[in-house]
mmCIF file of C-alpha atoms in Angstrom:
data_model
loop_
_atom_site.group_PDB
_atom_site.id
_atom_site.type_symbol
_atom_site.label_atom_id
_atom_site.label_comp_id
_atom_site.label_asym_id
_atom_site.label_seq_id
_atom_site.Cartn_x
_atom_site.Cartn_y
_atom_site.Cartn_z
ATOM 1 C CA MET A 1 66.128 151.272 -205.078
ATOM 2 C CA LYS A 2 64.127 149.974 -202.270
ATOM 3 C CA LEU A 3 66.151 146.741 -202.284
ATOM 4 C CA ILE A 4 69.503 148.711 -201.952
ATOM 5 C CA ASN A 5 68.042 150.802 -199.040
ATOM 6 C CA LEU A 6 66.821 147.614 -197.192
ATOM 7 C CA GLN A 7 70.267 145.988 -197.670
ATOM 8 C CA SER A 8 71.923 149.165 -196.431
ATOM 9 C CA ALA A 9 69.741 149.299 -193.369
ATOM 10 C CA TRP A 10 70.535 145.671 -192.522
ATOM 11 C CA ALA A 11 74.291 146.335 -192.982
ATOM 12 C CA ILE A 12 74.135 149.427 -190.692
ATOM 13 C CA LEU A 13 72.090 147.455 -188.107
ATOM 14 C CA LEU A 14 74.603 144.616 -188.177
ATOM 15 C CA CYS A 15 77.663 146.991 -187.741
ATOM 16 C CA PHE A 16 75.920 148.855 -184.981
ATOM 17 C CA THR A 17 75.182 145.436 -183.287
ATOM 18 C CA LEU A 18 78.860 144.261 -183.687
ATOM 19 C CA ILE A 19 80.175 147.611 -182.234
ATOM 20 C CA LEU A 20 77.798 147.447 -179.232
ATOM 21 C CA SER A 21 78.839 143.812 -178.600
ATOM 22 C CA SER A 22 82.528 144.616 -178.679
ATOM 23 C CA CYS A 23 82.086 147.396 -176.161
ATOM 24 C CA SER A 24 79.866 145.529 -173.686
ATOM 25 C CA ASP A 25 81.057 144.948 -170.192
ATOM 26 C CA ASP A 26 82.751 141.560 -169.523
ATOM 27 C CA ASP A 27 81.514 139.897 -166.412
ATOM 28 C CA ASN A 28 84.777 137.854 -166.499
ATOM 29 C CA ASP A 29 87.172 140.151 -164.601
ATOM 30 C CA SER A 30 90.803 139.235 -165.746
ATOM 31 C CA SER A 31 91.763 138.885 -162.003
ATOM 32 C CA THR A 32 89.093 136.227 -161.491
ATOM 33 C CA PRO A 33 90.275 132.883 -162.561
ATOM 34 C CA THR A 34 88.062 130.625 -164.731
ATOM 35 C CA ASP A 35 86.722 127.428 -163.480
ATOM 36 C CA GLY A 36 88.792 125.777 -166.125
ATOM 37 C CA GLU A 37 91.945 127.542 -165.059
ATOM 38 C CA GLN A 38 91.375 126.542 -161.348
ATOM 39 C CA ALA A 39 90.504 122.935 -162.368
ATOM 40 C CA SER A 40 93.701 122.825 -164.522
ATOM 41 C CA PHE A 41 95.878 123.882 -161.586
ATOM 42 C CA GLU A 42 94.238 121.428 -159.254
ATOM 43 C CA THR A 43 94.543 118.589 -161.924
ATOM 44 C CA GLN A 44 98.266 119.450 -162.327
ATOM 45 C CA ILE A 45 98.880 119.291 -158.642
ATOM 46 C CA LEU A 46 97.090 115.904 -158.405
ATOM 47 C CA THR A 47 99.012 114.530 -161.440
ATOM 48 C CA LEU A 48 102.336 115.501 -160.061
ATOM 49 C CA VAL A 49 101.692 114.154 -156.623
ATOM 50 C CA ASN A 50 100.246 110.856 -158.064
ATOM 51 C CA GLU A 51 103.222 110.577 -160.492
ATOM 52 C CA HIS A 52 105.527 110.863 -157.447
ATOM 53 C CA ARG A 53 103.511 108.208 -155.466
ATOM 54 C CA LYS A 54 103.495 105.895 -158.561
ATOM 55 C CA SER A 55 107.211 106.156 -158.811
ATOM 56 C CA LEU A 56 107.322 104.658 -155.287
ATOM 57 C CA SER A 57 104.783 102.031 -156.080
ATOM 58 C CA LEU A 58 102.196 103.801 -153.887
ATOM 59 C CA THR A 59 98.494 103.966 -154.774
ATOM 60 C CA GLU A 60 97.286 107.021 -156.468
ATOM 61 C CA LEU A 61 95.147 109.600 -154.458
ATOM 62 C CA SER A 62 91.583 109.920 -155.735
ATOM 63 C CA ILE A 63 89.476 113.120 -155.451
ATOM 64 C CA ASN A 64 86.859 113.185 -152.596
ATOM 65 C CA GLN A 65 84.071 115.713 -153.024
ATOM 66 C CA THR A 66 83.773 116.579 -149.349
ATOM 67 C CA ALA A 67 87.508 117.171 -149.065
ATOM 68 C CA GLU A 68 87.405 119.141 -152.262
ATOM 69 C CA ARG A 69 84.658 121.348 -150.922
ATOM 70 C CA LEU A 70 86.514 121.952 -147.661
ATOM 71 C CA ALA A 71 89.737 122.728 -149.524
ATOM 72 C CA LEU A 72 87.835 125.277 -151.673
ATOM 73 C CA GLU A 73 86.294 126.908 -148.744
ATOM 74 C CA HIS A 74 89.612 127.284 -146.946
ATOM 75 C CA ALA A 75 91.454 128.523 -149.992
ATOM 76 C CA ASN A 76 88.830 131.119 -150.574
ATOM 77 C CA SER A 77 89.096 132.137 -146.841
ATOM 78 C CA MET A 78 92.896 132.582 -147.330
ATOM 79 C CA VAL A 79 92.197 134.725 -150.335
ATOM 80 C CA ASP A 80 89.856 136.980 -148.378
ATOM 81 C CA LEU A 81 92.390 137.336 -145.569
ATOM 82 C CA GLU A 82 95.310 137.645 -147.906
ATOM 83 C CA GLU A 83 97.351 135.107 -145.831
ATOM 84 C CA VAL A 84 98.278 131.482 -145.663
ATOM 85 C CA ASN A 85 96.962 129.864 -142.591
ATOM 86 C CA ALA A 86 95.403 126.749 -141.010
ATOM 87 C CA ASP A 87 92.429 128.479 -139.448
ATOM 88 C CA GLY A 88 89.516 125.949 -139.002
ATOM 89 C CA ARG A 89 91.823 123.002 -139.587
ATOM 90 C CA ARG A 90 90.316 121.088 -136.622
ATOM 91 C CA ASP A 91 86.730 121.727 -137.927
ATOM 92 C CA ARG A 92 87.724 120.263 -141.424
ATOM 93 C CA ILE A 93 89.306 117.259 -139.837
ATOM 94 C CA ASP A 94 86.318 116.657 -137.675
ATOM 95 C CA GLN A 95 83.959 117.021 -140.692
ATOM 96 C CA LEU A 96 86.040 114.494 -142.651
ATOM 97 C CA ARG A 97 85.981 112.125 -139.752
ATOM 98 C CA GLU A 98 82.155 112.403 -139.395
ATOM 99 C CA THR A 99 81.116 112.480 -143.000
ATOM 100 C CA GLU A 100 83.913 110.414 -144.768
ATOM 101 C CA ASN A 101 85.106 107.996 -141.983
ATOM 102 C CA ALA A 102 88.620 109.679 -142.157
ATOM 103 C CA LEU A 103 91.180 108.418 -139.765
ATOM 104 C CA THR A 104 94.438 110.464 -140.449
ATOM 105 C CA VAL A 105 94.131 113.837 -142.195
ATOM 106 C CA ALA A 106 96.901 115.808 -143.528
ATOM 107 C CA GLU A 107 96.590 119.451 -144.833
ATOM 108 C CA PHE A 108 98.949 121.666 -146.825
ATOM 109 C CA ASN A 109 98.380 125.322 -147.515
ATOM 110 C CA ALA A 110 100.416 127.689 -149.655
ATOM 111 C CA ARG A 111 100.370 130.628 -152.041
ATOM 112 C CA PHE A 112 102.168 132.206 -155.097
ATOM 113 C CA TYR A 113 103.536 129.043 -156.650
ATOM 114 C CA THR A 114 102.817 127.321 -159.945
ATOM 115 C CA PRO A 115 101.586 123.807 -159.530
ATOM 116 C CA GLU A 116 105.179 122.471 -160.403
ATOM 117 C CA GLU A 117 106.874 124.786 -157.903
ATOM 118 C CA LEU A 118 104.367 123.858 -155.232
ATOM 119 C CA VAL A 119 104.658 120.035 -155.455
ATOM 120 C CA ASN A 120 108.503 120.403 -155.670
ATOM 121 C CA GLU A 121 108.481 122.621 -152.558
ATOM 122 C CA TRP A 122 106.371 120.016 -150.724
ATOM 123 C CA LEU A 123 108.737 117.296 -151.813
ATOM 124 C CA ASP A 124 111.777 119.237 -150.752
ATOM 125 C CA THR A 125 110.297 119.661 -147.284
ATOM 126 C CA GLU A 126 110.899 116.514 -145.269
ATOM 127 C CA SER A 127 107.583 116.529 -143.158
ATOM 128 C CA ASN A 128 105.498 117.151 -146.279
ATOM 129 C CA LYS A 129 107.250 114.655 -148.412
ATOM 130 C CA ASN A 130 106.692 111.991 -145.759
ATOM 131 C CA LEU A 131 103.020 112.655 -145.704
ATOM 132 C CA ILE A 132 102.842 112.543 -149.483
ATOM 133 C CA GLU A 133 104.618 109.316 -149.404
ATOM 134 C CA THR A 134 102.399 107.895 -146.697
ATOM 135 C CA GLU A 135 100.971 104.674 -148.210
ATOM 136 C CA LYS A 136 97.684 104.632 -146.267
ATOM 137 C CA PHE A 137 96.485 107.953 -147.813
ATOM 138 C CA ALA A 138 93.931 107.435 -150.438
ATOM 139 C CA GLU A 139 91.601 110.431 -150.862
ATOM 140 C CA VAL A 140 92.341 114.090 -151.508
ATOM 141 C CA GLY A 141 90.626 117.428 -152.011
ATOM 142 C CA ILE A 142 92.591 120.240 -153.835
ATOM 143 C CA ALA A 143 91.735 123.902 -154.350
ATOM 144 C CA ALA A 144 93.549 126.473 -156.200
ATOM 145 C CA VAL A 145 92.175 130.039 -155.904
ATOM 146 C CA LYS A 146 93.565 133.188 -157.497
ATOM 147 C CA ASP A 147 93.292 136.524 -155.696
ATOM 148 C CA GLN A 148 92.749 139.981 -157.242
ATOM 149 C CA ASN A 149 96.490 140.289 -157.803
ATOM 150 C CA ASP A 150 96.738 136.987 -159.827
ATOM 151 C CA ARG A 151 98.350 135.114 -156.878
ATOM 152 C CA TYR A 152 97.248 131.585 -156.258
ATOM 153 C CA TYR A 153 96.304 130.192 -152.756
ATOM 154 C CA TYR A 154 96.324 126.450 -152.426
ATOM 155 C CA THR A 155 94.688 124.020 -149.913
ATOM 156 C CA PHE A 156 95.550 120.313 -150.289
ATOM 157 C CA ILE A 157 93.776 117.940 -147.881
ATOM 158 C CA MET A 158 94.421 114.180 -147.974
ATOM 159 C CA PHE A 159 93.251 111.347 -145.662
ATOM 160 C CA ASP A 160 92.880 107.682 -145.167
ATOM 161 C CA LEU A 161 89.776 105.768 -144.268
ATOM 162 C CA ARG A 162 88.964 103.875 -141.179
ATOM 163 C CA ASN A 163 88.745 100.127 -141.615
#
């Protein structure tokens, strides 16, 4: 009889724990993208741009940590302001020149697109296409940040190095 009561107590405790676990607050707000989701968008953008560059026999762009950090800071700023802008662009360029020995820097900012739509839009815009197809660019930083309304803001910074 005691064995049955002990088993019942354990079963009740287990059920109670499961109920509490399923009702607990989730720190992952659905409007906040996961690191994996953002990284996936950033990887898709880089892959699409590099596929286009390879089709023209250009070298692939590689991720630069400083440019990546600057892109993320700026994309977060655009989310906070709820607008696409180039605020602080000169500072980002100066920082890349000082810390990464950058010579020419190009920056694209956008929102509301999927990675495919974004890259297609850039390639349909003559000035952006020309920059993407510039042979000397070698390094890139990409950020994709989702706002509270599930809209993505993007910053794409690429540059070449001084010789």
